[in-house]
Short mmCIF file of C-alpha atoms and ligand atoms in Angstrom, two decimals:
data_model
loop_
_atom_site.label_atom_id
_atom_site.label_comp_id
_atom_site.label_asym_id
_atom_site.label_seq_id
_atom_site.Cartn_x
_atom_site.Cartn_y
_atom_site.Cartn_z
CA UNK A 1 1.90 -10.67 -13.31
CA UNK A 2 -0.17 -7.61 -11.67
CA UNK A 3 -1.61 -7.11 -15.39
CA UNK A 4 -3.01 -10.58 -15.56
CA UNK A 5 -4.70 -10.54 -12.12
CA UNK A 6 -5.90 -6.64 -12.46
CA UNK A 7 -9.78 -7.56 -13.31
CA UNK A 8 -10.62 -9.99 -10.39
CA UNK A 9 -7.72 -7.91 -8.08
CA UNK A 10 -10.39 -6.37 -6.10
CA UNK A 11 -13.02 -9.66 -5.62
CA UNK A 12 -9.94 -11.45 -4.46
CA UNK A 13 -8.62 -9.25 -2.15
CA UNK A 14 -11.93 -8.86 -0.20
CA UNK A 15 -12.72 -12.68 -1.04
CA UNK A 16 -9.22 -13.65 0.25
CA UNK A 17 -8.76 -11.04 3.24
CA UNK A 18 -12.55 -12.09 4.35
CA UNK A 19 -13.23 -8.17 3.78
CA UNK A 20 -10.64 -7.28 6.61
CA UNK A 21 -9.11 -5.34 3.86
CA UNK A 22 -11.19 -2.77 4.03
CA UNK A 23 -10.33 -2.18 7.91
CA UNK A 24 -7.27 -2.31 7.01
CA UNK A 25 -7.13 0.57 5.03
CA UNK A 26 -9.84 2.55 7.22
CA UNK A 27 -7.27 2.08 9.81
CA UNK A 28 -4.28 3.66 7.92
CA UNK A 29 -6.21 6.90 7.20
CA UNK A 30 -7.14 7.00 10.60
CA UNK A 31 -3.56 6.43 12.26
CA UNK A 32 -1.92 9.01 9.30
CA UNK A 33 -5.16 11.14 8.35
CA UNK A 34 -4.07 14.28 6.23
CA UNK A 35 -3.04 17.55 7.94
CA UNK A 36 -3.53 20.41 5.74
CA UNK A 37 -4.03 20.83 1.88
CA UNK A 38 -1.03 19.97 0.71
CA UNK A 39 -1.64 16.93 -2.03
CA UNK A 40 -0.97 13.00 -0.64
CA UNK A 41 0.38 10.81 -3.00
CA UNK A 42 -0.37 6.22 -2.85
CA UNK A 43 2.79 4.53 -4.62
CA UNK A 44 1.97 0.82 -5.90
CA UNK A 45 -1.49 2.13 -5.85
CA UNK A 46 -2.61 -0.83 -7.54
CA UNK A 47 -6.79 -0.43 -8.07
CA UNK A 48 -6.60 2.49 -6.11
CA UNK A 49 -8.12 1.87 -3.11
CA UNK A 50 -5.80 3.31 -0.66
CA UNK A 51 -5.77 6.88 -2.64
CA UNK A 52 -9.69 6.75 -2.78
CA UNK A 53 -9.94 6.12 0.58
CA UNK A 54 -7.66 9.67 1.19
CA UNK A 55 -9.68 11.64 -0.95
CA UNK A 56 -13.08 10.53 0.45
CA UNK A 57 -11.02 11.47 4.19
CA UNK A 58 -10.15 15.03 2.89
CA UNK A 59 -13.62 15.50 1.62
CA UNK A 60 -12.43 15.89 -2.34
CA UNK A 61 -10.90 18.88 -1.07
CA UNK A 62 -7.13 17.53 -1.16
CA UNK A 63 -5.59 16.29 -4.64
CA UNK A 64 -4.55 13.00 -4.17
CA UNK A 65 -2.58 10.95 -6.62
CA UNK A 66 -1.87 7.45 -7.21
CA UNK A 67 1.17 5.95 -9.30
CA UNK A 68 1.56 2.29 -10.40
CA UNK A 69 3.85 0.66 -13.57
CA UNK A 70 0.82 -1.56 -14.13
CA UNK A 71 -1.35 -0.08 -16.88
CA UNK A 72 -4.26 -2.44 -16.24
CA UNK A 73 -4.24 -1.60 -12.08
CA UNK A 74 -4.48 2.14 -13.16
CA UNK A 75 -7.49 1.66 -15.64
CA UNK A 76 -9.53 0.02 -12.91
CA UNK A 77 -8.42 3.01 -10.14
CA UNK A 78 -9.18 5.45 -12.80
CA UNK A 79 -12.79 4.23 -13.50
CA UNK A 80 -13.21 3.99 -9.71
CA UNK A 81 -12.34 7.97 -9.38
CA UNK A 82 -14.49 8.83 -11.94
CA UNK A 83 -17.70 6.82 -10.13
CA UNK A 84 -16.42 8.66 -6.90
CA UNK A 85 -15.60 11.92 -8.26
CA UNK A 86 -18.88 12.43 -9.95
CA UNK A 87 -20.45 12.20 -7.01
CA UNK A 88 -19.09 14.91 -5.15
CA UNK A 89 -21.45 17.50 -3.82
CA UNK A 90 -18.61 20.15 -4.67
CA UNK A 91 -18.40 21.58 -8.23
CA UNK A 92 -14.76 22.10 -8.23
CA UNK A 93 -13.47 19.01 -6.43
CA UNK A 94 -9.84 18.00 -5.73
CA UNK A 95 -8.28 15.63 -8.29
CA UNK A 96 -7.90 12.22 -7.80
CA UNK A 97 -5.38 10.98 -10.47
CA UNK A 98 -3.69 7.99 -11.62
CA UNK A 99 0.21 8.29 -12.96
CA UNK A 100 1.92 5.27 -14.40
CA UNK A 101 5.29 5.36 -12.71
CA UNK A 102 7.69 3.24 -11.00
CA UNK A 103 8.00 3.84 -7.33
CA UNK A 104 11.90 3.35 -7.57
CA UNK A 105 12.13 6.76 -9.99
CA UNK A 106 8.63 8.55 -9.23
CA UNK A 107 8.57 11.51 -11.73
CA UNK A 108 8.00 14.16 -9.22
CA UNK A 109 9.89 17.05 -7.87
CA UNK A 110 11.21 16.86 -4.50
CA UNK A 111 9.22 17.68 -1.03
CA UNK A 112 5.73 17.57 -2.87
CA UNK A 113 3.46 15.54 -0.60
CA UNK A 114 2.06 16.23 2.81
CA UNK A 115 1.44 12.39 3.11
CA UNK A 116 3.24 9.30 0.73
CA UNK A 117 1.24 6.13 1.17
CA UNK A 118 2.21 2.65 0.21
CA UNK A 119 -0.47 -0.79 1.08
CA UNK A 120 0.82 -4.10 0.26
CA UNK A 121 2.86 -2.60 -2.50
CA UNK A 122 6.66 -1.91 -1.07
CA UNK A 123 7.24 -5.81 -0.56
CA UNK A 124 6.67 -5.41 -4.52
CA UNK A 125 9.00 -3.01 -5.34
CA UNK A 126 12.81 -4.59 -6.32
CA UNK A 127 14.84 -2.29 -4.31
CA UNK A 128 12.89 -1.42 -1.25
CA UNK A 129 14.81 0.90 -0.26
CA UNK A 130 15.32 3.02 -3.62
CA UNK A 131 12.11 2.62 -3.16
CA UNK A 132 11.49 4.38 0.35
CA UNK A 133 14.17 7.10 -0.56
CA UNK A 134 12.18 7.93 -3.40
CA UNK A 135 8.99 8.45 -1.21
CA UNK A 136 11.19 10.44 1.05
CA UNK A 137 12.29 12.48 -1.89
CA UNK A 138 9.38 13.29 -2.49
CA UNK A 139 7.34 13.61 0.53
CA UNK A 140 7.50 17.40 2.38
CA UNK A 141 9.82 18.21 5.15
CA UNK A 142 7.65 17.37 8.16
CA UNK A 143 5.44 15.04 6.34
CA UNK A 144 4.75 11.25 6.92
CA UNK A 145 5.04 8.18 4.86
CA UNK A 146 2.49 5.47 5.74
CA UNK A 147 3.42 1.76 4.89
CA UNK A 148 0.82 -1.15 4.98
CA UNK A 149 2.08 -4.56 4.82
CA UNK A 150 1.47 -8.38 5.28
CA UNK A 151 3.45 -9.62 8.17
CA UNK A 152 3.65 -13.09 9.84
CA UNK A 153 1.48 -13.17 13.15
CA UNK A 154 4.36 -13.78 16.32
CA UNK A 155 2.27 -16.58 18.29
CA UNK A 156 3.44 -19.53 17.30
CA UNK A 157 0.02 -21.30 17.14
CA UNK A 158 -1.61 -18.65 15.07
CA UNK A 159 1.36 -18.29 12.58
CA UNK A 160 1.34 -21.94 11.69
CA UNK A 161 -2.70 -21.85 10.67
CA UNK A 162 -1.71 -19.04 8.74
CA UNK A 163 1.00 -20.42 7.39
CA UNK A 164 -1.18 -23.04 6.35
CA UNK A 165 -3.59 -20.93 5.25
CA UNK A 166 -1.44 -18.98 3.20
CA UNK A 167 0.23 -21.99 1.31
CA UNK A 168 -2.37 -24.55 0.46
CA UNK A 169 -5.98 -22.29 0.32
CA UNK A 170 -4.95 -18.87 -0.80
CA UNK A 171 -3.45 -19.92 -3.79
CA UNK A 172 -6.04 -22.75 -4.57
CA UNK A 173 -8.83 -19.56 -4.64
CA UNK A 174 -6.48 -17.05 -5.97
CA UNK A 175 -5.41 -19.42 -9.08
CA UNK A 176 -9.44 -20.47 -9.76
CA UNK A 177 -10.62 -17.02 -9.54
CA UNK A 178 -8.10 -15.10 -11.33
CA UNK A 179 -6.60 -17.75 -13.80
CA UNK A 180 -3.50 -15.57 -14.36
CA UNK A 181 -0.87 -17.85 -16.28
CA UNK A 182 1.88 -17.07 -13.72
CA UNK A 183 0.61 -18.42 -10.05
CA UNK A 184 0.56 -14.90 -8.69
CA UNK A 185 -1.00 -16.19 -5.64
CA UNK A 186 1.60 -18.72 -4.83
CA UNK A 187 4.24 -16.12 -4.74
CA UNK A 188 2.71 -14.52 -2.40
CA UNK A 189 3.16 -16.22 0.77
CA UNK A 190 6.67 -16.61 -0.13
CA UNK A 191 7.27 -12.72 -0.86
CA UNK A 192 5.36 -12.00 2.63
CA UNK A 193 7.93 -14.87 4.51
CA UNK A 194 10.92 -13.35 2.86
CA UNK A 195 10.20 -9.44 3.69
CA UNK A 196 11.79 -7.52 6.50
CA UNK A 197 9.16 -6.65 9.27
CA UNK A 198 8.84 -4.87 12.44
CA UNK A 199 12.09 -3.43 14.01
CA UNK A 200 13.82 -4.48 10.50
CA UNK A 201 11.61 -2.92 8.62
CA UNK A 202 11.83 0.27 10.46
CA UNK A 203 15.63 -0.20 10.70
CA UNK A 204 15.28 0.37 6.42
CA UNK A 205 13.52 3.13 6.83
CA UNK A 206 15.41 4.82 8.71
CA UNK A 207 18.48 4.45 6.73
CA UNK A 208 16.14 5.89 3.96
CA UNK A 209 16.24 9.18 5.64
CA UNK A 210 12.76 8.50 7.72
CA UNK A 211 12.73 9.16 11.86
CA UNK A 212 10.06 8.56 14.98
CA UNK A 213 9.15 5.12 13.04
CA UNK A 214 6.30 3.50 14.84
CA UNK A 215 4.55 0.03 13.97
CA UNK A 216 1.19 -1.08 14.48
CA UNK A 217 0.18 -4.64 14.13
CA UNK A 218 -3.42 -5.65 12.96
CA UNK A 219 -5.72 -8.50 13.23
CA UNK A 220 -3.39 -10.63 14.92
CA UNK A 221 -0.09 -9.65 13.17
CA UNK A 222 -1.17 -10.22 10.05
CA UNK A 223 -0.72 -7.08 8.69
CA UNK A 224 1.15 -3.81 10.24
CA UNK A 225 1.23 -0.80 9.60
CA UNK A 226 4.20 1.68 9.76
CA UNK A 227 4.07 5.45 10.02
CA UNK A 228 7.09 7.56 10.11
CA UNK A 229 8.11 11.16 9.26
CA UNK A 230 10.28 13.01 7.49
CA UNK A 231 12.68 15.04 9.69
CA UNK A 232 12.11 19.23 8.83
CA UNK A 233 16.25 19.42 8.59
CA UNK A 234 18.49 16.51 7.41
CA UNK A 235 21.21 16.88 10.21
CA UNK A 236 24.47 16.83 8.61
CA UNK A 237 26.35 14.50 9.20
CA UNK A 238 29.87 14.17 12.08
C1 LIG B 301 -0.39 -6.25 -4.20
S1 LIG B 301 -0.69 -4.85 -5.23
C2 LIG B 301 -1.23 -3.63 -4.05
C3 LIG B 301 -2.19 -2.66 -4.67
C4 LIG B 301 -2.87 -1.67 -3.73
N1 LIG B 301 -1.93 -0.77 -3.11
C5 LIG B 301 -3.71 -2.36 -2.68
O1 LIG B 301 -3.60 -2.02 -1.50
O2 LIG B 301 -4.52 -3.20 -3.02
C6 LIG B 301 0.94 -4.32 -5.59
C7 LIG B 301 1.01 -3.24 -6.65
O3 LIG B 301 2.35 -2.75 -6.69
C8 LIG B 301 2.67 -2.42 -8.02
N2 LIG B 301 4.13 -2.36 -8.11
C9 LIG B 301 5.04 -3.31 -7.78
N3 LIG B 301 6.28 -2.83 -7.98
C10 LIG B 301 6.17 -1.56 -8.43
C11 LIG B 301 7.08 -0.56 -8.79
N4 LIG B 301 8.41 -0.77 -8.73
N5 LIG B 301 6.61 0.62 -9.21
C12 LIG B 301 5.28 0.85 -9.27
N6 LIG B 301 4.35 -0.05 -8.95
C13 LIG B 301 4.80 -1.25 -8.52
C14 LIG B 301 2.02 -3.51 -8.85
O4 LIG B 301 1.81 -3.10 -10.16
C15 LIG B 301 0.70 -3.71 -8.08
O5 LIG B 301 -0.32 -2.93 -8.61
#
């Protein structure tokens, strides 16, 4: 499905989001911007937004990487790196690079990443929380893991437009626009519906093995973000 809608992914998502996308994202670097030079890593990276967006924060001076198990999402992010990349004033910049993996068994040695990043990906992933542990596997002692989702806004009045919105438009532009054979954009609002948020959601990730799990909502409650860290020592358990 991601494979059939990876050329017009981008247009949509600004189309569709009315370019609040874009805040979006600014936001997340903002709320978990990178500390040090240890390397960040975007699961579900999709076009790669998310990961450019972390590069362009550390100044192409921190390697960031972003993984995906859709082969066409990861052409379009790597073409995007190379636009950005080449026009770093730096000689020697950071990598920015694009691994096809799946989030649920990322090939990468434990306690690698300062920062593990995930934007309207984890609702994706079968087993969110193989899923999480994974980013917790892999994410350092100390670090954070950043999750950006769609959520359903909590006033009543608001989440029915959406609701609305969501059902009968979305997937109207999505289908016309991306003409992928499998009505991508109609499962959508019914992935977003059925997906644990707030508290919930950072009930999971806790159980994952994540602590101090704080939520932000955005532009009404439509989409939150979640930023949590990995504890330095695993406390044994009683
Ligand atoms: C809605 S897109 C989000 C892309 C990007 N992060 C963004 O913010 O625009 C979801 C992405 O998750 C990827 N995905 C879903 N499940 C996955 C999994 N188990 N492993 C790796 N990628 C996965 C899809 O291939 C797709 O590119």
């Amino acid at each position: 499905m991601f494979g059939e809608i990876a050329g017009r992914y981008d247009l949509l998502n600004h189309l569709l989001s009315g370019g609040v996308d874009y805040y979006w994202r600014w936001r997340t670097v903002r709320k978990a911007p990178p500390q040090g030079t240890a390397p960040i890593l975007d699961v579900c990276t999709g076009t790669g937004d998310l990961a450019l967006a972390y590069w362009n924060r550390g100044h192409g001076r921190i390697r960031v990487v972003g993984s995906d198990f859709t082969h066409q999402m990861l052409i379009r992010a790597r073409e995007k790196a190379a636009q950005l990349t080449s026009k770093s004033r730096d000689s020697q910049p950071a990598p920015l690079e694009f691994v096809e993996a799946d989030t649920q068994q990322l090939p990468f040695d434990n306690d690698q990443f300062q920062l593990v990043t995930v934007a309207f990906g984890l609702r994706n992933v079968t087993d969110t929380r193989r899923g999480l542990r994974e980013m917790c596997r892999v994410c350092q002692p100390g670090g954070r893991v950043a999750v950006l989702e769609f959520s359903l806004p909590r006033n009543w009045l608001l989440r029915t437009v959406y609701l609305w919105y969501f059902r009968n438009v979305l997937p109207i532009i999505g289908q016309l626009v991306s003409r992928n054979r499998q009505m991508a954009y109609n499962y959508l609002p019914q992935s977003v519906a059925e997906f644990p948020q707030g508290q919930v959601l950072a009930g999971i990730m806790q159980e994952c093995g994540f602590s101090e799990v704080s939520w932000t909502p955005m532009t009404f409650g439509i989409a939150t973000l979640y930023v949590a860290r990995k504890p330095e020592v695993i406390s044994p358990v009683a």
